[in-house]
Each structure stands twice: as C-alpha cells, then as structure tokens.
Tab-separated table of C-alpha atoms in Angstrom:
chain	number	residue	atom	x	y	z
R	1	UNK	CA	0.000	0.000	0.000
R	2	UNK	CA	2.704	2.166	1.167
R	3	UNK	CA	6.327	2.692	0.492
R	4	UNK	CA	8.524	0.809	2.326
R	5	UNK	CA	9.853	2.672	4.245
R	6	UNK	CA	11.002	0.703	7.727
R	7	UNK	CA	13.963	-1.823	6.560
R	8	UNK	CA	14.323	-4.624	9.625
R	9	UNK	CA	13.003	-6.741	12.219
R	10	UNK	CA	9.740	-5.212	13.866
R	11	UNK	CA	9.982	-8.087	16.587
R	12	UNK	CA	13.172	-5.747	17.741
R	13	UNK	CA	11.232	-2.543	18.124
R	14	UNK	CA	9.323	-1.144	21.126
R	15	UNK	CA	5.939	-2.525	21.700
R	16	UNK	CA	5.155	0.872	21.925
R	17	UNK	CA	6.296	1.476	18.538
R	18	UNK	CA	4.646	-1.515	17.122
R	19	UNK	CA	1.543	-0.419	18.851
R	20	UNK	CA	1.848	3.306	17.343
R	21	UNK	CA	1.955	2.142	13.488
R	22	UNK	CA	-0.758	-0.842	14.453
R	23	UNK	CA	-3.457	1.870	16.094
R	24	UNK	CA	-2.896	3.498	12.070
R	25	UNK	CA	-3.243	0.695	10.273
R	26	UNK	CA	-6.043	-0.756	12.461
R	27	UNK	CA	-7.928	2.878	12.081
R	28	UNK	CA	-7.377	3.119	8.440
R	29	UNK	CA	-8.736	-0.304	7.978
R	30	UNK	CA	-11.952	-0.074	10.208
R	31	UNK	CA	-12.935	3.129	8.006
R	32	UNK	CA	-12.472	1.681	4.632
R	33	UNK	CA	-14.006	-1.763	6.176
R	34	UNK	CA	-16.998	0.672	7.505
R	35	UNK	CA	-17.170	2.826	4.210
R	36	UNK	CA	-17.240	-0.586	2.412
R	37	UNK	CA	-20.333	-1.115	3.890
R	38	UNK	CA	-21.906	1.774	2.146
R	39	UNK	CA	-22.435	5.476	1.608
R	40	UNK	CA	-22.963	6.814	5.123
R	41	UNK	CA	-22.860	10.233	6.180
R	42	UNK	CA	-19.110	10.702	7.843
R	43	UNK	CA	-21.086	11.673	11.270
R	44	UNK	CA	-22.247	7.865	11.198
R	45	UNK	CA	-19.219	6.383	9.751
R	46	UNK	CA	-17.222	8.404	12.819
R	47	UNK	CA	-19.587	6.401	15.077
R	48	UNK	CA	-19.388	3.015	13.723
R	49	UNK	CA	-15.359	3.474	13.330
R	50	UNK	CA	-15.156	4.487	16.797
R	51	UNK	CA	-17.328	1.436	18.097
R	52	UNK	CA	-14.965	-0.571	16.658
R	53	UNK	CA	-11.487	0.926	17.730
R	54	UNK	CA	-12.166	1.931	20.892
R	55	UNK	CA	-10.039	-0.183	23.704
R	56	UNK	CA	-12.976	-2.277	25.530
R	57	UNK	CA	-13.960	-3.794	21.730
R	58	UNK	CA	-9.922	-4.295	21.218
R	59	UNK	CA	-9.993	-6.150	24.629
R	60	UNK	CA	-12.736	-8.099	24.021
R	61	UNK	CA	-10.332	-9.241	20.312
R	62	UNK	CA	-7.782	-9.735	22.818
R	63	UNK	CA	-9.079	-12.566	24.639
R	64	UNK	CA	-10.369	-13.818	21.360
R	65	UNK	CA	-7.728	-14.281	19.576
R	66	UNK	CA	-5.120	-15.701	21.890
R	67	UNK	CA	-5.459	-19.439	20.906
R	68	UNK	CA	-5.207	-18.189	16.980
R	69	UNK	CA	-1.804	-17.305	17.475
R	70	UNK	CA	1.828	-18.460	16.719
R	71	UNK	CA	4.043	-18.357	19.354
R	72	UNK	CA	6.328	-14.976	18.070
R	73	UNK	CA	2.862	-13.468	17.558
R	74	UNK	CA	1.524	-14.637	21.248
R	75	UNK	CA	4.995	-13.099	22.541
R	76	UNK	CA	4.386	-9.670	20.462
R	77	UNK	CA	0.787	-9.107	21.532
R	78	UNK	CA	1.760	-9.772	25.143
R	79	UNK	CA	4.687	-7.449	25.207
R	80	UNK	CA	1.846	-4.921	23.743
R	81	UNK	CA	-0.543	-5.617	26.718
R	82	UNK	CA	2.443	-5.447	29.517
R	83	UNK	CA	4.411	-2.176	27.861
R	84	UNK	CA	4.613	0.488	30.377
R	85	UNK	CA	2.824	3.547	28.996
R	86	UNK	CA	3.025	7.246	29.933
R	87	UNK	CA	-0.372	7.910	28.952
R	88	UNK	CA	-3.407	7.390	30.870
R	89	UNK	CA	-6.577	5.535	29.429
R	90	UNK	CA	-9.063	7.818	28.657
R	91	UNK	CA	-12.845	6.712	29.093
R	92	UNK	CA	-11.256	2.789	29.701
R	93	UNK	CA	-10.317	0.278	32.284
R	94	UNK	CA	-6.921	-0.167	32.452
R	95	UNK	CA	-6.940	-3.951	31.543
R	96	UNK	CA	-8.433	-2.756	28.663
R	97	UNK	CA	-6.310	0.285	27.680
R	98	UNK	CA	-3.453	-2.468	27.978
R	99	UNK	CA	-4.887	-5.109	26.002
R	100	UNK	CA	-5.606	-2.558	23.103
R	101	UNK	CA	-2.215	-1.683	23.238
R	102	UNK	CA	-1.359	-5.590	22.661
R	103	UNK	CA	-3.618	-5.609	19.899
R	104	UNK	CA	-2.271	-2.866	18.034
R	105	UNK	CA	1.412	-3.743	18.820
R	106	UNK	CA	0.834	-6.991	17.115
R	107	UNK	CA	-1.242	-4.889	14.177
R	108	UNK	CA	1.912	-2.868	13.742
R	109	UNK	CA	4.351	-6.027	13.658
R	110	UNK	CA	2.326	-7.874	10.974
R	111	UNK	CA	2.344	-4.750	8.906
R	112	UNK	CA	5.926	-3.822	9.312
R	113	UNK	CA	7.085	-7.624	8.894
R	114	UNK	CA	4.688	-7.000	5.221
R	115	UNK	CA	3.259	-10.117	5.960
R	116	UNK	CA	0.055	-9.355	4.282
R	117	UNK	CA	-1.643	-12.599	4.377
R	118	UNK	CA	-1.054	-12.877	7.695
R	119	UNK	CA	-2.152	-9.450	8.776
R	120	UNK	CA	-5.242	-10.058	6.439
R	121	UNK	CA	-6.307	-13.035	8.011
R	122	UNK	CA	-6.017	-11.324	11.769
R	123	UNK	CA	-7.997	-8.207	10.478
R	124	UNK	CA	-10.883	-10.815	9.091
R	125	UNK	CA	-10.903	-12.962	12.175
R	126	UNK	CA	-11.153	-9.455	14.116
R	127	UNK	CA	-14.001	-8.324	12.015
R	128	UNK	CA	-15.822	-11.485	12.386
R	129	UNK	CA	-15.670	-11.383	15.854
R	130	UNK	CA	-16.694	-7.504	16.306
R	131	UNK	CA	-19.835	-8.800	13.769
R	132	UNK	CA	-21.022	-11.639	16.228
C-alpha cells in the first residue's frame, strides 16, 4: 500500500512502537471496512469506526484471539498488553487500555514484517468477531 519505508526486524522494536503504526493501520482499515459497507454520512461512519477501535472492543479481540496465534505473535501481543505507557486511558479500564495496546502492537508487527496474508487473516478474524 505504502512505500517501504522501515527496513528490519519489527519483533526488535518497542511494543510501543509496534503499537503506534498498528493503532494506524487498524484505524485506516476499520474506516475503509466501515465505508465498504456503504455510503454513510461521515457523522455515522465516525460512530461506527469508533465502536470498533475503541479499547474495551480491542480487549474483548484480545481474549479472542489468543489461541489463533503463533508463538512470536503470542509473545508480540503480550509485550503490547504489559508495555509500560506514559499515557493514561481515557474513558477505559486499564486492563483494557493495555490489552488494546497488545492488539495494536501486534497490528503494527504484521504490517511492518509485510506479511500481508497474515495481517489479512487477523484483520478478518477481528471483524468477524466484532460482527457476532
């Protein structure tokens, strides 16, 4: 989709930093996913979007998708979840706030490791799961 622009092994970056590019690519997704769905007025495709993203929905993934996991991936989402963060979680539990973060950090290491299958195939089970 993009240039590529990182060169290296994402398992060797920050969780943080994995977590940063995955809370992009998971956001960009959700709203073409959403938009997918039909012309909405952007007021209702903000909504849905934001249904979907926010950290008690990316929790609930969390404990879904544990047992669908490889071992490096296991290891990357719970580095995610058990990163120490500066920022507070706003309008969240921390549990959640930190599972979110796990999400996303594994988001951001299937999309910097260009795995594309295997980022396409977390992003459907995800979506399945938020549809249930």
């Amino acid at each position: 989709m993009f240039k590529d622009f990182f060169e290296g092994d994402p398992a060797q970056l920050a969780p943080l930093t994995l977590a940063y590019i995955g809370d992009a690519v998971y956001e960009l997704y959700t709203r073409l996913e959403v938009l997918g769905n039909g012309n909405i007025k952007v007021n209702e495709l903000h909504k849905k979007v934001v249904q979907r993203v926010k950290a008690q929905t990316q929790s609930k993934l969390f404990q879904e998708i544990t047992n669908d996991l490889d071992e490096i991936e296991l290891a990357i989402l719970k580095r995610g979840r058990n990163a120490k963060s500066k920022h507070n979680a706003k309008n969240a539990e921390v549990i959640d706030y930190r599972r979110s973060t796990g999400i996303e950090a594994l988001i951001g290491y299937l999309y910097l490791k260009k795995d594309k299958k295997r980022l396409e195939d977390i992003l459907q089970k995800v979506n399945d799961i938020i549809k249930e």
